[in-house]
Amino acid sequence: LVMSTIAFTVCFAVWTIFSIIGVRIKQELGLNETEFGLLVGTPILTGSLVRMVLGVWTDRYGGRLVYTATMLAAAVATFLLAFAHTYGQMLVAALGVGLAGGSFAVGVSYVSRFFPADRQGTALGIFGVGNVGAAVTKFLAPLVLLAWGWQTVALIWAAALVVMAIVFWFTTADD
């Protein structure tokens, strides 16, 4: 439960990364409001839609594997975001960053299997605290952005996902 909650916090922080770095990207690329809205909304939409597929995969292949793979895939997209130079490249990276938001479905399924029905509400409530990842991004990303640029934010958040995926894999059990 603890590792799943921490992993969800990291995933949620990555999922909301565009809420901070998007403004700088908008300035650099000269995006209009529609383009900016699409860029910021793309990972949210992807994260919401991919939950269906990730939920099925979690049932089929297990939460530990799917959670780890989801974090690594989102990390690759977040890493590549730092090297995107065009609006199209940014949108493609945003699609991959959205995978981090799909971790919610994986985590709910994974955590539920370790608790009896009368304890699942409490366990899932604790797991849901991972939503604080959005606050982590809103608090820390502006500091990193101002000090080193938005690309560094993407690189650090990608590294955090990779580290979390490795720690998660080695500290959790198959469901």
Coordinates of C-alpha atoms in Angstrom, one line a residue:
L1 CA 0.0 0.0 0.0
V2 CA 2.8 2.4 0.9
M3 CA 4.8 1.8 -2.3
S4 CA 1.7 2.0 -4.5
T5 CA 0.7 5.3 -2.9
I6 CA 4.2 6.7 -3.4
A7 CA 4.3 5.5 -7.0
F8 CA 0.9 7.0 -7.6
T9 CA 2.2 10.3 -6.1
V10 CA 5.1 10.3 -8.6
C11 CA 2.8 9.3 -11.5
F12 CA 0.3 12.1 -10.6
A13 CA 3.1 14.6 -10.4
V14 CA 4.2 13.7 -13.9
W15 CA 0.7 13.6 -15.2
T16 CA 0.2 17.2 -14.3
I17 CA 3.6 18.5 -15.5
F18 CA 2.1 20.5 -18.3
S19 CA 0.2 22.7 -15.8
I20 CA 3.5 24.3 -15.0
I21 CA 5.8 23.9 -18.0
G22 CA 3.0 24.4 -20.5
V23 CA 3.1 28.2 -20.0
R24 CA 6.8 28.4 -20.9
I25 CA 6.3 26.1 -23.9
K26 CA 3.4 28.3 -25.0
Q27 CA 5.7 31.3 -24.9
E28 CA 8.6 29.5 -26.7
L29 CA 6.4 28.1 -29.5
G30 CA 4.1 31.1 -29.8
L31 CA 1.0 28.9 -29.3
N32 CA -2.5 30.4 -29.4
E33 CA -5.0 29.5 -26.7
T34 CA -6.5 26.6 -28.6
E35 CA -3.1 25.0 -29.2
F36 CA -2.1 25.6 -25.6
G37 CA -5.4 24.1 -24.3
L38 CA -4.9 21.0 -26.5
L39 CA -1.3 20.6 -25.3
V40 CA -2.3 20.9 -21.6
G41 CA -5.3 18.7 -22.0
T42 CA -3.7 15.9 -24.1
P43 CA -2.1 14.0 -21.2
I44 CA -5.2 14.4 -19.1
L45 CA -7.3 12.9 -21.9
T46 CA -4.8 10.1 -22.6
G47 CA -4.6 9.3 -18.9
S48 CA -8.3 9.0 -18.6
L49 CA -8.8 6.9 -21.7
V50 CA -5.8 4.5 -21.2
R51 CA -7.2 3.5 -17.8
M52 CA -9.6 1.0 -19.5
V53 CA -6.8 -0.8 -21.2
L54 CA -4.5 -0.7 -18.2
G55 CA -7.2 -2.0 -16.0
V56 CA -7.7 -5.0 -18.3
W57 CA -3.9 -5.6 -18.5
T58 CA -3.7 -5.4 -14.7
D59 CA -6.3 -8.2 -14.4
R60 CA -4.5 -10.2 -17.0
Y61 CA -0.8 -9.7 -16.3
G62 CA -0.7 -8.4 -12.7
G63 CA -0.5 -5.0 -11.1
R64 CA 3.2 -5.1 -10.3
L65 CA 4.2 -5.7 -13.9
V66 CA 1.7 -3.3 -15.4
Y67 CA 2.4 -0.5 -12.8
T68 CA 6.2 -0.8 -13.4
A69 CA 5.8 -0.9 -17.2
T70 CA 3.4 2.1 -17.1
M71 CA 5.9 4.2 -15.1
L72 CA 8.7 3.3 -17.4
A73 CA 6.7 4.1 -20.6
A74 CA 5.6 7.4 -19.1
A75 CA 9.2 8.1 -18.1
V76 CA 10.4 7.6 -21.7
A77 CA 7.7 10.0 -23.0
T78 CA 8.6 12.6 -20.3
F79 CA 12.3 12.3 -21.2
L80 CA 11.6 12.7 -24.9
L81 CA 9.5 15.8 -24.1
A82 CA 12.7 17.6 -23.0
F83 CA 14.0 17.2 -26.5
A84 CA 10.8 18.1 -28.4
H85 CA 11.1 21.3 -30.5
T86 CA 7.9 21.4 -32.5
Y87 CA 4.3 21.5 -31.5
G88 CA 3.7 18.1 -33.1
Q89 CA 6.5 16.6 -31.1
M90 CA 5.1 18.1 -27.9
L91 CA 1.7 16.6 -28.6
V92 CA 3.2 13.2 -29.2
A93 CA 5.1 13.4 -25.9
A94 CA 2.0 14.6 -24.1
L95 CA 0.2 11.5 -25.3
G96 CA 2.9 9.4 -23.6
V97 CA 3.0 11.5 -20.5
G98 CA -0.7 10.8 -20.1
L99 CA 0.1 7.2 -19.4
A100 CA 1.2 8.3 -15.9
G101 CA -2.5 9.2 -15.3
G102 CA -3.6 5.7 -16.2
S103 CA -1.7 4.5 -13.2
F104 CA -4.8 5.2 -11.1
A105 CA -6.6 2.2 -12.5
V106 CA -3.6 -0.1 -12.1
G107 CA -3.0 1.0 -8.5
V108 CA -6.7 0.6 -7.5
S109 CA -6.8 -2.9 -8.9
Y110 CA -3.4 -3.9 -7.5
V111 CA -4.0 -2.5 -4.0
S112 CA -7.5 -4.0 -3.7
R113 CA -6.2 -7.5 -4.1
F114 CA -4.1 -7.3 -0.9
F115 CA -7.0 -6.4 1.3
P116 CA -10.3 -8.1 2.3
A117 CA -13.5 -6.4 1.2
D118 CA -14.1 -4.8 4.6
R119 CA -10.7 -3.1 4.5
Q120 CA -10.5 -2.1 0.8
G121 CA -12.2 1.3 1.3
T122 CA -9.6 2.3 3.8
A123 CA -6.8 1.0 1.7
L124 CA -8.0 2.8 -1.4
G125 CA -8.5 6.0 0.5
I126 CA -4.9 5.8 1.6
F127 CA -3.9 5.0 -2.0
G128 CA -5.9 8.0 -3.2
V129 CA -3.7 10.3 -1.2
G130 CA -1.3 10.0 -4.2
N131 CA -3.3 12.8 -5.8
V132 CA -1.0 15.0 -3.8
G133 CA 1.4 14.5 -6.7
A134 CA -0.3 17.4 -8.4
A135 CA 0.6 19.6 -5.5
V136 CA 4.2 18.4 -5.7
T137 CA 4.4 19.5 -9.3
K138 CA 2.7 22.8 -8.6
F139 CA 5.1 23.5 -5.7
L140 CA 8.5 22.1 -7.0
A141 CA 8.3 22.4 -10.8
P142 CA 8.2 26.3 -10.8
L143 CA 11.4 26.3 -8.7
V144 CA 13.2 23.9 -11.1
L145 CA 11.8 25.7 -14.2
L146 CA 13.0 29.1 -13.0
A147 CA 16.5 27.7 -12.0
W148 CA 17.2 25.5 -15.0
G149 CA 14.3 25.6 -17.5
W150 CA 11.3 23.5 -18.4
Q151 CA 13.4 20.8 -20.1
T152 CA 15.1 20.1 -16.8
V153 CA 11.7 19.7 -15.1
A154 CA 10.8 17.1 -17.7
L155 CA 14.2 15.3 -17.2
I156 CA 13.9 15.3 -13.4
W157 CA 10.3 14.1 -13.4
A158 CA 11.3 11.3 -15.9
A159 CA 14.2 10.3 -13.7
A160 CA 11.9 10.2 -10.7
L161 CA 9.6 7.9 -12.6
V162 CA 12.4 5.5 -13.5
V163 CA 13.7 5.5 -9.9
M164 CA 10.2 4.9 -8.6
A165 CA 9.6 2.0 -11.1
I166 CA 12.8 0.3 -10.0
V167 CA 12.1 0.7 -6.3
F168 CA 8.5 -0.4 -6.9
W169 CA 9.6 -3.5 -8.7
F170 CA 12.0 -4.6 -6.1
T171 CA 9.9 -3.7 -3.0
T172 CA 6.5 -5.1 -4.0
A173 CA 5.0 -8.5 -4.6
D174 CA 3.0 -10.0 -7.5
D175 CA -0.7 -10.0 -7.0

